[in-house]
Coordinates of C-alpha atoms in Angstrom, one line a residue:
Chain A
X1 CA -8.4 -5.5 12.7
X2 CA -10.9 -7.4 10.5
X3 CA -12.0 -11.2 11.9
X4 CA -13.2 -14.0 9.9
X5 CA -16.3 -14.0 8.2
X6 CA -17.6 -16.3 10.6
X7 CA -16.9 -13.8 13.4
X8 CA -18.8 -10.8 12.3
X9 CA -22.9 -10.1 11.7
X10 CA -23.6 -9.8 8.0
X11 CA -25.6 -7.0 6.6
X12 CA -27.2 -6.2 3.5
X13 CA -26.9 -3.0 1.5
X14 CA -29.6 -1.3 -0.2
X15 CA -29.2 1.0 -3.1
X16 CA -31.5 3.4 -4.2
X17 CA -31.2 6.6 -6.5
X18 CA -31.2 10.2 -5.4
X19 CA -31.9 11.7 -1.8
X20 CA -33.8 10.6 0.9
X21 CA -35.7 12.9 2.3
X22 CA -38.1 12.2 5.6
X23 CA -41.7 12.9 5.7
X24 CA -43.0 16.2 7.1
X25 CA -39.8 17.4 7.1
X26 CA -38.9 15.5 10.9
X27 CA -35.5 13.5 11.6
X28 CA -35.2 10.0 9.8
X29 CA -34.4 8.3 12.6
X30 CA -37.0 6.2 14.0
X31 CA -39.2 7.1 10.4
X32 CA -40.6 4.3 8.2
X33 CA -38.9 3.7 4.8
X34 CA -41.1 1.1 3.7
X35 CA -42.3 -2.6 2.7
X36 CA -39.3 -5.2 1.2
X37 CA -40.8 -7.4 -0.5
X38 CA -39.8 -9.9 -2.9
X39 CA -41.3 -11.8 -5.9
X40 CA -41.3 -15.9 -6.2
X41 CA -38.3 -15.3 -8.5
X42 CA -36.7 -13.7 -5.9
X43 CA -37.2 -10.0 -8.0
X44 CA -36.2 -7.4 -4.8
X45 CA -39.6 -5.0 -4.8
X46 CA -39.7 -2.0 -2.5
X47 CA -42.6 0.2 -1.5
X48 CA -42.0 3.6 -0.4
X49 CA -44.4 6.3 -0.1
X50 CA -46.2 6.7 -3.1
X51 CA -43.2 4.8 -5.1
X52 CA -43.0 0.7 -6.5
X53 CA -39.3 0.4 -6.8
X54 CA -38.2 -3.1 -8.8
X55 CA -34.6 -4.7 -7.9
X56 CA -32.1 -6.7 -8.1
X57 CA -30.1 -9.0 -5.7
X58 CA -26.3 -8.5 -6.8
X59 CA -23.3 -10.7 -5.2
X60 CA -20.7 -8.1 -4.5
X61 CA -17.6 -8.8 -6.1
X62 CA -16.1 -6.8 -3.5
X63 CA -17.8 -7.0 0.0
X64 CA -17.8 -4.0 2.6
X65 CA -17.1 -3.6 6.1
X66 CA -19.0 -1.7 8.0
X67 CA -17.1 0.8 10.0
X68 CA -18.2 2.2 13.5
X69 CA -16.3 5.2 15.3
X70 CA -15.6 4.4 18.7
X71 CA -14.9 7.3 21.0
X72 CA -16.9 10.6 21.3
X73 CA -15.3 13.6 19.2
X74 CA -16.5 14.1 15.9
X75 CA -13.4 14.5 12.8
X76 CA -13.2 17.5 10.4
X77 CA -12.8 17.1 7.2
X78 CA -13.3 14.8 4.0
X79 CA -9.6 13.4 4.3
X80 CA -9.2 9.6 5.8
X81 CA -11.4 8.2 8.4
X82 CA -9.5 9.7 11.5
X83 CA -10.0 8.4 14.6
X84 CA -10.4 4.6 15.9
X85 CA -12.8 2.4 14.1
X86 CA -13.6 -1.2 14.6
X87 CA -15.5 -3.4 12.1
X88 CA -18.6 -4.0 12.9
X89 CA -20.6 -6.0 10.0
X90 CA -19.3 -7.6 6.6
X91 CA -21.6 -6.8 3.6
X92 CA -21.0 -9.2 0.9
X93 CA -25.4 -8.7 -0.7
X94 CA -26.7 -6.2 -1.6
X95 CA -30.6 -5.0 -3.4
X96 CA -30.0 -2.8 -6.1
X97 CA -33.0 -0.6 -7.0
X98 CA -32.2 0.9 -10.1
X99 CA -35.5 1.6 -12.2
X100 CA -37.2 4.6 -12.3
X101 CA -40.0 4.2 -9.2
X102 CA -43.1 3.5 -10.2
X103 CA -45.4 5.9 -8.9
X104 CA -48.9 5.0 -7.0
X105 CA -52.1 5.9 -8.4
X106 CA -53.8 6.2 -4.8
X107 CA -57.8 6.0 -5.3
X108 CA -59.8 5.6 -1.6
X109 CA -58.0 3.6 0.8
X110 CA -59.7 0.5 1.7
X111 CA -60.7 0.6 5.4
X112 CA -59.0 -1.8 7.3
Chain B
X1 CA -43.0 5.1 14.8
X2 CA -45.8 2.6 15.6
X3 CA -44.8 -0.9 14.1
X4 CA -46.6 -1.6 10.9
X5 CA -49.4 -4.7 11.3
X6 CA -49.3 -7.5 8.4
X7 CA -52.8 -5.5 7.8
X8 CA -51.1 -2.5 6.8
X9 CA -49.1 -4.4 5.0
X10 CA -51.9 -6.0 3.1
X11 CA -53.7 -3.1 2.5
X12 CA -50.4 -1.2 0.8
X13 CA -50.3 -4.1 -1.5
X14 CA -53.5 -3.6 -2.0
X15 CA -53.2 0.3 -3.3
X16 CA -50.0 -0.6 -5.2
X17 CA -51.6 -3.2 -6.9
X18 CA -49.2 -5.8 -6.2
X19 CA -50.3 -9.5 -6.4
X20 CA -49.4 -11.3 -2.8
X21 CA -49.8 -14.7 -4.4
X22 CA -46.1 -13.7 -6.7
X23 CA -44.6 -12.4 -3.5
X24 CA -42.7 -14.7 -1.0
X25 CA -44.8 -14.6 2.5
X26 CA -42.2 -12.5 4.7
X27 CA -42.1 -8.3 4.3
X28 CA -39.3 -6.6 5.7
X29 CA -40.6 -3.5 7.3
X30 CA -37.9 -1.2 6.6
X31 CA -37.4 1.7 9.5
X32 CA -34.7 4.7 10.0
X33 CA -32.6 3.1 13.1
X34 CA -32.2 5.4 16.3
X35 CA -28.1 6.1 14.9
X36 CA -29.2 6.2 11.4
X37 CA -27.7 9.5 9.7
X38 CA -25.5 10.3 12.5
X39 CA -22.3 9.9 10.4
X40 CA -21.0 7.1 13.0
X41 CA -21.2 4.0 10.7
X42 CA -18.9 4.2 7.0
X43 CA -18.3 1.7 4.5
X44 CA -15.3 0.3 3.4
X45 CA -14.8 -1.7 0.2
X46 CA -12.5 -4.5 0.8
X47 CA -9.8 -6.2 -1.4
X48 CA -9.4 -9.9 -1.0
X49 CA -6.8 -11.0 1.5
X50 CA -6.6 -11.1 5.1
X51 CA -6.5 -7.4 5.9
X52 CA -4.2 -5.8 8.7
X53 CA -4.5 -1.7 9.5
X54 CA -0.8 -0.3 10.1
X55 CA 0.5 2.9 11.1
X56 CA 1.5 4.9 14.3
X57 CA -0.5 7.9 15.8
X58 CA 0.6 10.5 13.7
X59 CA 1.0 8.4 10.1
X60 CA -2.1 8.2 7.6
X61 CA -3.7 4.8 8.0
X62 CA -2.7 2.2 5.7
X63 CA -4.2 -0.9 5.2
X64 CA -1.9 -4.0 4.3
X65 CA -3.0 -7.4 3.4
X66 CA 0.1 -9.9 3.5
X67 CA 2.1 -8.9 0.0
X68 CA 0.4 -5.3 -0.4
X69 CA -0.6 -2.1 1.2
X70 CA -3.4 0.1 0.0
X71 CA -4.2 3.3 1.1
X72 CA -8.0 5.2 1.3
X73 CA -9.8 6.9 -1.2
X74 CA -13.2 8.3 -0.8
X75 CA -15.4 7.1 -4.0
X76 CA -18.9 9.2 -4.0
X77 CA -21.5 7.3 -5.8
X78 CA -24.5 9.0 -7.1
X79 CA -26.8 6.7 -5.2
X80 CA -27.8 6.3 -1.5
X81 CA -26.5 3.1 -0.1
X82 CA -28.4 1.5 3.2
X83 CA -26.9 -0.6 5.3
X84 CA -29.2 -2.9 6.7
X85 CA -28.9 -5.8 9.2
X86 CA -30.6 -8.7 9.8
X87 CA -31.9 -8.3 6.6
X88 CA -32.6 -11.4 4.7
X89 CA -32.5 -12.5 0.7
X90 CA -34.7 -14.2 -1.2
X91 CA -32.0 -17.3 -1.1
X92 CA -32.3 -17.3 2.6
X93 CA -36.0 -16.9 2.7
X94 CA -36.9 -19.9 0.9
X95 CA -33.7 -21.8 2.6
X96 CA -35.1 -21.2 5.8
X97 CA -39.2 -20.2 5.8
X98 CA -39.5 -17.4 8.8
X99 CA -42.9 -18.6 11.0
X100 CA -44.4 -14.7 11.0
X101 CA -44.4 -13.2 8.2
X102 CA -43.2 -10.0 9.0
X103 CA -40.1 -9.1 9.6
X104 CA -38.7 -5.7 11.4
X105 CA -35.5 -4.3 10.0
X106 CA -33.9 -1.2 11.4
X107 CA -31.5 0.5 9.0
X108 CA -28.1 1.2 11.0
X109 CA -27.1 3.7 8.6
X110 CA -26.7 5.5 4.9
X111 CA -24.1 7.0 3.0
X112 CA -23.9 8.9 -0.4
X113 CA -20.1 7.4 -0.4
X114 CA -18.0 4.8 0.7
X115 CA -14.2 4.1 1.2
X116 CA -12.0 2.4 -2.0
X117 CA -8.5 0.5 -1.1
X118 CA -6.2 2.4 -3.7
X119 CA -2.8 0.4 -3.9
X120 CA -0.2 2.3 -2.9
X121 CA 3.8 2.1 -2.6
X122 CA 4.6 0.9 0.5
X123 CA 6.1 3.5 3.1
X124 CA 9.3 1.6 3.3
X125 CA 11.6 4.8 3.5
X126 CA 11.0 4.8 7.4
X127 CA 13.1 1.1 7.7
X128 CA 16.0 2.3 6.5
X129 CA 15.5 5.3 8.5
X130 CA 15.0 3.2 11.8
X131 CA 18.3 0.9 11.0
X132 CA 20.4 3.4 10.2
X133 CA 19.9 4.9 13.6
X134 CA 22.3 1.8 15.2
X135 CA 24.5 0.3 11.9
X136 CA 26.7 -2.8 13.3
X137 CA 30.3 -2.1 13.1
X138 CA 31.8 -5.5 13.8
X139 CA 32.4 -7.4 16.6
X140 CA 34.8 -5.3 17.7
X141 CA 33.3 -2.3 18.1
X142 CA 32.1 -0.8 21.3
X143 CA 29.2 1.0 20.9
X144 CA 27.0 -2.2 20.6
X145 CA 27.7 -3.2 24.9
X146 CA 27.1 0.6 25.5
X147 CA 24.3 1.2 22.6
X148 CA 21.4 2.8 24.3
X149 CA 19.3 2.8 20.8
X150 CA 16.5 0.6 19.7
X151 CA 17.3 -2.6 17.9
X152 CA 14.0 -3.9 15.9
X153 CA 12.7 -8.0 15.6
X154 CA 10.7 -8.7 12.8
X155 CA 7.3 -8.0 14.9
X156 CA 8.7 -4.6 15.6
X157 CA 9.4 -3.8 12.1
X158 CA 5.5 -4.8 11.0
X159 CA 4.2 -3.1 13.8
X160 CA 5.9 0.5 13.0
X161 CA 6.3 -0.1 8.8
X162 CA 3.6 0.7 6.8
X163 CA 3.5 -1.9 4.6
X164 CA 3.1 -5.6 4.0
X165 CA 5.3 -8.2 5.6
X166 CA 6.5 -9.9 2.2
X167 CA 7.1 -5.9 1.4
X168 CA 9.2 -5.6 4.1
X169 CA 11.0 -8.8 3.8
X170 CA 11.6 -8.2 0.5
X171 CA 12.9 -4.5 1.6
X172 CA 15.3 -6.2 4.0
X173 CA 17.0 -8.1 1.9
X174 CA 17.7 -5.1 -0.7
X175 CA 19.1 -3.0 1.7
X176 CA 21.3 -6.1 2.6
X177 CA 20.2 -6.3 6.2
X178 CA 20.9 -9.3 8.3
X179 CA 19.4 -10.8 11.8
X180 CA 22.1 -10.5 14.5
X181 CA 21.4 -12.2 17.7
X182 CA 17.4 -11.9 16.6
X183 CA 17.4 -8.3 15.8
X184 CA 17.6 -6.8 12.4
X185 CA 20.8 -4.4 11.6
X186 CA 21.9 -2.7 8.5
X187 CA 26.0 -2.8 8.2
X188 CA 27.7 0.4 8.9
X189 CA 29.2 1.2 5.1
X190 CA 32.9 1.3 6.4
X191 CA 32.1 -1.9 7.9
X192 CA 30.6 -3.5 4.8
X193 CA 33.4 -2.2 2.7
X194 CA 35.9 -4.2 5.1
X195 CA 34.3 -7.3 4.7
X196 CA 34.0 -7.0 0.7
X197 CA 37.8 -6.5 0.7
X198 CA 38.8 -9.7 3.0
X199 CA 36.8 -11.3 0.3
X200 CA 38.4 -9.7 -2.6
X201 CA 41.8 -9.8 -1.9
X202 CA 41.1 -13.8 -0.8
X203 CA 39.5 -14.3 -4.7
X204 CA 42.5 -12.9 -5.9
X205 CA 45.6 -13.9 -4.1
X206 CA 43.7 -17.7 -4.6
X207 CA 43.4 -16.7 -8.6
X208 CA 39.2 -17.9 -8.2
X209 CA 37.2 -17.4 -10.7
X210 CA 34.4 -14.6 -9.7
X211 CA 32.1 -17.3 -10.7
X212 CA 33.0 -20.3 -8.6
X213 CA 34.2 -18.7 -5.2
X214 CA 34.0 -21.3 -2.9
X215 CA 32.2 -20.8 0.6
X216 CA 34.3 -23.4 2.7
X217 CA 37.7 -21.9 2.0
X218 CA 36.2 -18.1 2.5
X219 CA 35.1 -19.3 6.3
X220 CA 38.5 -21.0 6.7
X221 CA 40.5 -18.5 5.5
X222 CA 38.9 -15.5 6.9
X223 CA 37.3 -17.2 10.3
X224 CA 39.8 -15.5 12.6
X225 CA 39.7 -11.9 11.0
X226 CA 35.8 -12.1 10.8
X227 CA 32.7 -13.7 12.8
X228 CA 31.5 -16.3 10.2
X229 CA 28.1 -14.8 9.7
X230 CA 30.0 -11.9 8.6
X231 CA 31.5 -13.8 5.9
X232 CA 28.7 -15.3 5.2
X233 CA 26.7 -12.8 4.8
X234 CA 28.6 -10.2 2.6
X235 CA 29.0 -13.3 -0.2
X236 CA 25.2 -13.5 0.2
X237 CA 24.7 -9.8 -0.4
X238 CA 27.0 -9.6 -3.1
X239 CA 27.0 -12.7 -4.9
X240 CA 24.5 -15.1 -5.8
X241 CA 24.7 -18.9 -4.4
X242 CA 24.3 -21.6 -5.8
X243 CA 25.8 -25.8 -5.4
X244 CA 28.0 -27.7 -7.5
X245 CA 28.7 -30.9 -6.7
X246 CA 27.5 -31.1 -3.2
X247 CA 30.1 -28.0 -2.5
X248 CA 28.4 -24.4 -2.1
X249 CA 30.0 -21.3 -3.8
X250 CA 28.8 -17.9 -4.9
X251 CA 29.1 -16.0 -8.3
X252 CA 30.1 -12.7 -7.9
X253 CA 27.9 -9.6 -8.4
X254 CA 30.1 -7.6 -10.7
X255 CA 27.8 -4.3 -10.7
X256 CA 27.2 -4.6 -7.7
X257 CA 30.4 -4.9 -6.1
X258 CA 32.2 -2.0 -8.3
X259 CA 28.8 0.2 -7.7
X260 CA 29.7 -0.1 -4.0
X261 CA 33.7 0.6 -4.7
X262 CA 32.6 3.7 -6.3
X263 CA 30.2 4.9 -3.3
X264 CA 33.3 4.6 -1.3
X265 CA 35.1 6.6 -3.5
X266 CA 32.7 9.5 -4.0
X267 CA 32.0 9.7 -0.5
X268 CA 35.2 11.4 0.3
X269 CA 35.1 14.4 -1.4
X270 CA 32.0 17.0 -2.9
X271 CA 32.4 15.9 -6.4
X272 CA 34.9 14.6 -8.6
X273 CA 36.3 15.2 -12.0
X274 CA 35.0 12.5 -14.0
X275 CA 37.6 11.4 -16.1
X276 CA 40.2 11.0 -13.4
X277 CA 37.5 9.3 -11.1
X278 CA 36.7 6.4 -14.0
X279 CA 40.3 5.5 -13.8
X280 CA 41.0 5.2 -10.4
X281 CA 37.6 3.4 -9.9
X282 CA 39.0 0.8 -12.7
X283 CA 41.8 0.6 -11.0
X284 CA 39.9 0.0 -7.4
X285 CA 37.6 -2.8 -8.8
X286 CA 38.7 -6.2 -8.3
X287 CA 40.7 -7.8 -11.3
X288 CA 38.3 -9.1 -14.1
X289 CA 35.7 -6.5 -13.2
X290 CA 34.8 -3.9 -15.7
X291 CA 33.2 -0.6 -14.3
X292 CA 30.3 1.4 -16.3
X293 CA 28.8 4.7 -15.3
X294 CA 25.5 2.7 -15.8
X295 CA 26.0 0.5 -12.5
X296 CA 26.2 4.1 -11.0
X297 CA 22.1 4.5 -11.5
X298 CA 20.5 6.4 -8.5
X299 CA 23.9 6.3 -6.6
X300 CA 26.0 9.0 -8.7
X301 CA 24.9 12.1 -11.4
X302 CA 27.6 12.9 -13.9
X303 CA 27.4 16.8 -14.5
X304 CA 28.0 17.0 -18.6
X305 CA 27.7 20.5 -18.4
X306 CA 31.0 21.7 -16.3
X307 CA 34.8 22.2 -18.0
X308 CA 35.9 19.5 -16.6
X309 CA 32.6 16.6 -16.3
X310 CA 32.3 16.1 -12.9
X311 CA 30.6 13.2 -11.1
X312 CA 29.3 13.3 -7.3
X313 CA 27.3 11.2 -4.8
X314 CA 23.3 11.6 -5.3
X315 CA 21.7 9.0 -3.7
X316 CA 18.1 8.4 -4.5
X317 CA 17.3 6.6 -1.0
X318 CA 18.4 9.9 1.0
X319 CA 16.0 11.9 -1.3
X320 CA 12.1 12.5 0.1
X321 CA 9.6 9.3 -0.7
X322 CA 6.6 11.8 -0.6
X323 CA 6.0 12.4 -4.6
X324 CA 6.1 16.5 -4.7
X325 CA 9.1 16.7 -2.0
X326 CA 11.4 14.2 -4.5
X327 CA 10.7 16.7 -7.5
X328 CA 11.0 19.4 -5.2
X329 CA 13.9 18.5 -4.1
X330 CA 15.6 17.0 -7.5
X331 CA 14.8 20.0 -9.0
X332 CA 16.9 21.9 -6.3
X333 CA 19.8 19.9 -7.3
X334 CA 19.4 20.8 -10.5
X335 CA 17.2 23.0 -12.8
X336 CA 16.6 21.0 -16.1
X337 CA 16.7 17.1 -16.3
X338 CA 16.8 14.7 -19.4
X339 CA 14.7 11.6 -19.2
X340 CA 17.5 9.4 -18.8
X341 CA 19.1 11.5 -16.1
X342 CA 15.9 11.4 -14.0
X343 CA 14.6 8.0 -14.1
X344 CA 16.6 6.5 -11.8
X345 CA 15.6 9.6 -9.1
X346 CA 11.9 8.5 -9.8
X347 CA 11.5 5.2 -10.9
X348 CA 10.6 4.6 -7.0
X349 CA 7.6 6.3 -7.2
X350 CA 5.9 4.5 -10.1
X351 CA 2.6 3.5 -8.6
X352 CA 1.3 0.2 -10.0
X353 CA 1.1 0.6 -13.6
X354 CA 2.2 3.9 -13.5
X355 CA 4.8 5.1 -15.9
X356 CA 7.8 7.2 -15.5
X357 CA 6.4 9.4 -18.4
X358 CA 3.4 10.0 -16.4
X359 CA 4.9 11.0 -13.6
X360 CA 6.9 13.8 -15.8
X361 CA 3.7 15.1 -16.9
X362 CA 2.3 15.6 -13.6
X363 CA 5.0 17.0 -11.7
X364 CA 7.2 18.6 -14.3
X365 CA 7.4 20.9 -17.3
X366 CA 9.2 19.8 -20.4
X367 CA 10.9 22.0 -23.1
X368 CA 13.3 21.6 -25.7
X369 CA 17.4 22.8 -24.7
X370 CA 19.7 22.4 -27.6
X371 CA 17.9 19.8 -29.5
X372 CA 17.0 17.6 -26.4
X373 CA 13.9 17.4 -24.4
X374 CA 14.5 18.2 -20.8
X375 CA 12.1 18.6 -17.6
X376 CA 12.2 21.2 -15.3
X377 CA 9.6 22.6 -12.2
X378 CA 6.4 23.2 -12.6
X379 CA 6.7 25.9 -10.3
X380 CA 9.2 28.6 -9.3
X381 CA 11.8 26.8 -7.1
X382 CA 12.8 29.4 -3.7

């Protein structure tokens, strides 16, 4: 059962292109993505790894809720969300990185 | 990980050659959350409208806002979405300046897809089912004082129908249900048919017009056969209302009326040769009334091909709602269907926008049978 939107956290949804993969080959969880950043005009600009990736904030026509599984077993299958879910977030934003990242031409880090 | 310093920060810029004076002052320091990747967290789109999730344990979860129902579809995008929170927009940032300029977001979760609301029919078969399990008889009848089945309010129906309220209002009224004593019944047919004949005979023995049948007279007259509600309601579910000079009266549903003279009729026996049953159902209908096999859509099939043409009950709301199951079992019935034949059997099933021509090509076969196109199985029928 869905509140109002004044009831529930909002969340923003990035989008990137292809897979993410973590570094050294570890878990992502707990792992660094990377820096969000964003221009005077307000130009979304994300830096991952060796990667510029440029943005753009989009207004979703049609917002998501974010569902959350409550209770322990895990479902089979790629049918309908089985199971009990509450909502948990409303995404209504979201940054879309679309262009082709811009790699990093790394010379000697500056010391810090 | 260790939490990235606004040094580190500075010095990335610095490699990516990125200009801090054309950036806004706060960084989002984007991290993979304890949960993320663990499949707990989904995404579903939403369709305007307050949103309801209907269904009992063992039903598919549909979603209903307050006129429609939907049901899930996964949509895979090619893309990796991030769900973020406490993530802020540019809008926000300059709307409300953060005092440290760095900002810590943990990313709750990912997904390569998300669920889409698809529109679907509303699963209204399971109302009838539910009513039917306790028709009222009458007043008179016993069972009711002894009845030890259900009887369903209006917030029992939306909690066990899958579909929207105004869907199941609507669904109510078509099926000619009415609230007694705050529960919803259905009238037993027999029933029904007895208090569509007080009427009748009244309309005709007064020499009314079927267009001005006065509601006043119908309670006096018929008050002490019939409770009043009764009365009330079978001119409601069989004629349209309307005022005229201050006075209320009903005009008479001719299809409807002789559609439901004809059920009776064909109830009795397996089938019927045709030509005998379209004269004693002229004969049955109320004076003035004209019957046509046309009112008999989705309640009667005439079989052209027997010596004599026979006619017999085929009711489309006994038949299964689940798509494959209805051609399954129409094809059962019988093996090769014309268009015209058919339509009223699937015409139900139309999703929104959806034609009854599409449905034939998905769930049927066509071929040509002595100059006319009919539709049969797609598959061998055991």
């Amino acid at each position: 059962h869905s509140g109002g939107a004044g009831a529930l956290a909002q969340w923003v949804l990035l989008e990137l292109q292809g897979e993410l993969e973590p570094r050294q080959g570890g878990h992502l969880a707990g792992s660094l993505l990377g820096d969000l950043h964003y221009t005077c005009e307000g130009v979304p600009v994300l830096v991952v790894g060796h990667h510029i990736l440029y943005g753009k904030v989009v207004q979703l026509e049609k917002p998501f809720a974010v569902l959350v599984k409550q209770g322990a077993a895990p479902q089979p299958g790629p049918g309908e969300p089985h199971g009990r879910y509450s909502v948990t977030a409303l995404i209504k934003t979201k940054l879309l990185f679309k262009t082709r990242p811009k790699p990093i031409i790394t010379h000697v880090p500056k010391k810090v | 990980a260790a939490m990235r310093s606004r040094a580190e920060v500075d010095a990335t810029l610095q490699t990516a050659k990125l200009n801090a004076a054309e950036l806004l002052p706060a960084v989002h320091c984007l991290s993979f959350g304890p949960q993320a990747g663990g499949g707990e967290c989904c995404l579903l789109q939403l369709e305007p409208g307050l949103l309801v999730i209907r269904g009992e344990k063992d039903e598919h979860a549909v979603l209903c806002s307050k006129d429609k129902t939907y049901d899930m579809k996964i949509a895979d995008t090619s893309n990796m979405l991030l769900f973020v929170p406490g993530c802020k927009t540019p809008e926000e940032l300059n709307a409300d300046p953060v005092s440290c300029n760095i900002i810590y977001s943990q990313i709750a979760g990912f997904s390569k897809n998300y669920w889409e609301l698809r529109r679907c029919r509303p699963k209204l078969k399971k109302l009838r089912k539910l009513l039917m399990e306790d028709p009222y008889e009458g007043p008179d009848s016993q069972k009711d004082q002894t009845s030890t089945f259900s009887k369903y309010t209006t917030e029992d129906l939306l909690s066990l129908i899958q579909a929207s309220e105004e869907e199941i209002l609507h669904q109510l009224q078509l099926i000619d249900a009415c609230k007694i004593e705050g529960y919803w019944r259905i009238l037993d047919f027999d029933y029904k048919m007895k208090l569509l004949n007080h009427v009748t005979q009244l309309i005709d023995s007064e020499s009314w017009p079927l267009s001005k049948v006065p509601l006043c007279a119908c309670l006096e007259e018929l008050g002490s056969l019939e409770p009043r509600e009764m009365i009330e309601h079978i001119l409601l579910s069989y004629g349209r209302k309307y005022v005229d000079d201050g006075e209320v009266f009903f005009e008479m549903h001719e299809d409807k009326i002789c559609r439901a003279i004809a059920q009776m009729l064909l109830q009795n026996a397996v089938k019927f040769n045709l030509s005998e049953f379209e004269e004693v159902w002229q004969q049955s209908v109320p004076e003035g009334m004209t019957t046509r096999l046309d009112q008999l859509q989705g309640l009667a099939l005439v079989d052209k091909s027997s010596r004599p043409e026979t006619i017999f009950l085929l009711k489309v709301e006994d038949l299964p709602e689940d798509n494959q199951e209805r051609f399954n079992s129409l094809f059962g019935i019988r093996e090769k269907w014309t268009e015209v034949d058919i339509t009223p059997y699937i015409q139900d099933l139309c999703a929104e926008k959806q034609t009854v021509g599409a449905l034939l090509t998905k769930y049927a076969r066509s071929s040509m049978l002595n100059g006319v196109k009919v539709y049969n199985s797609r598959r061998p029928i055991s």
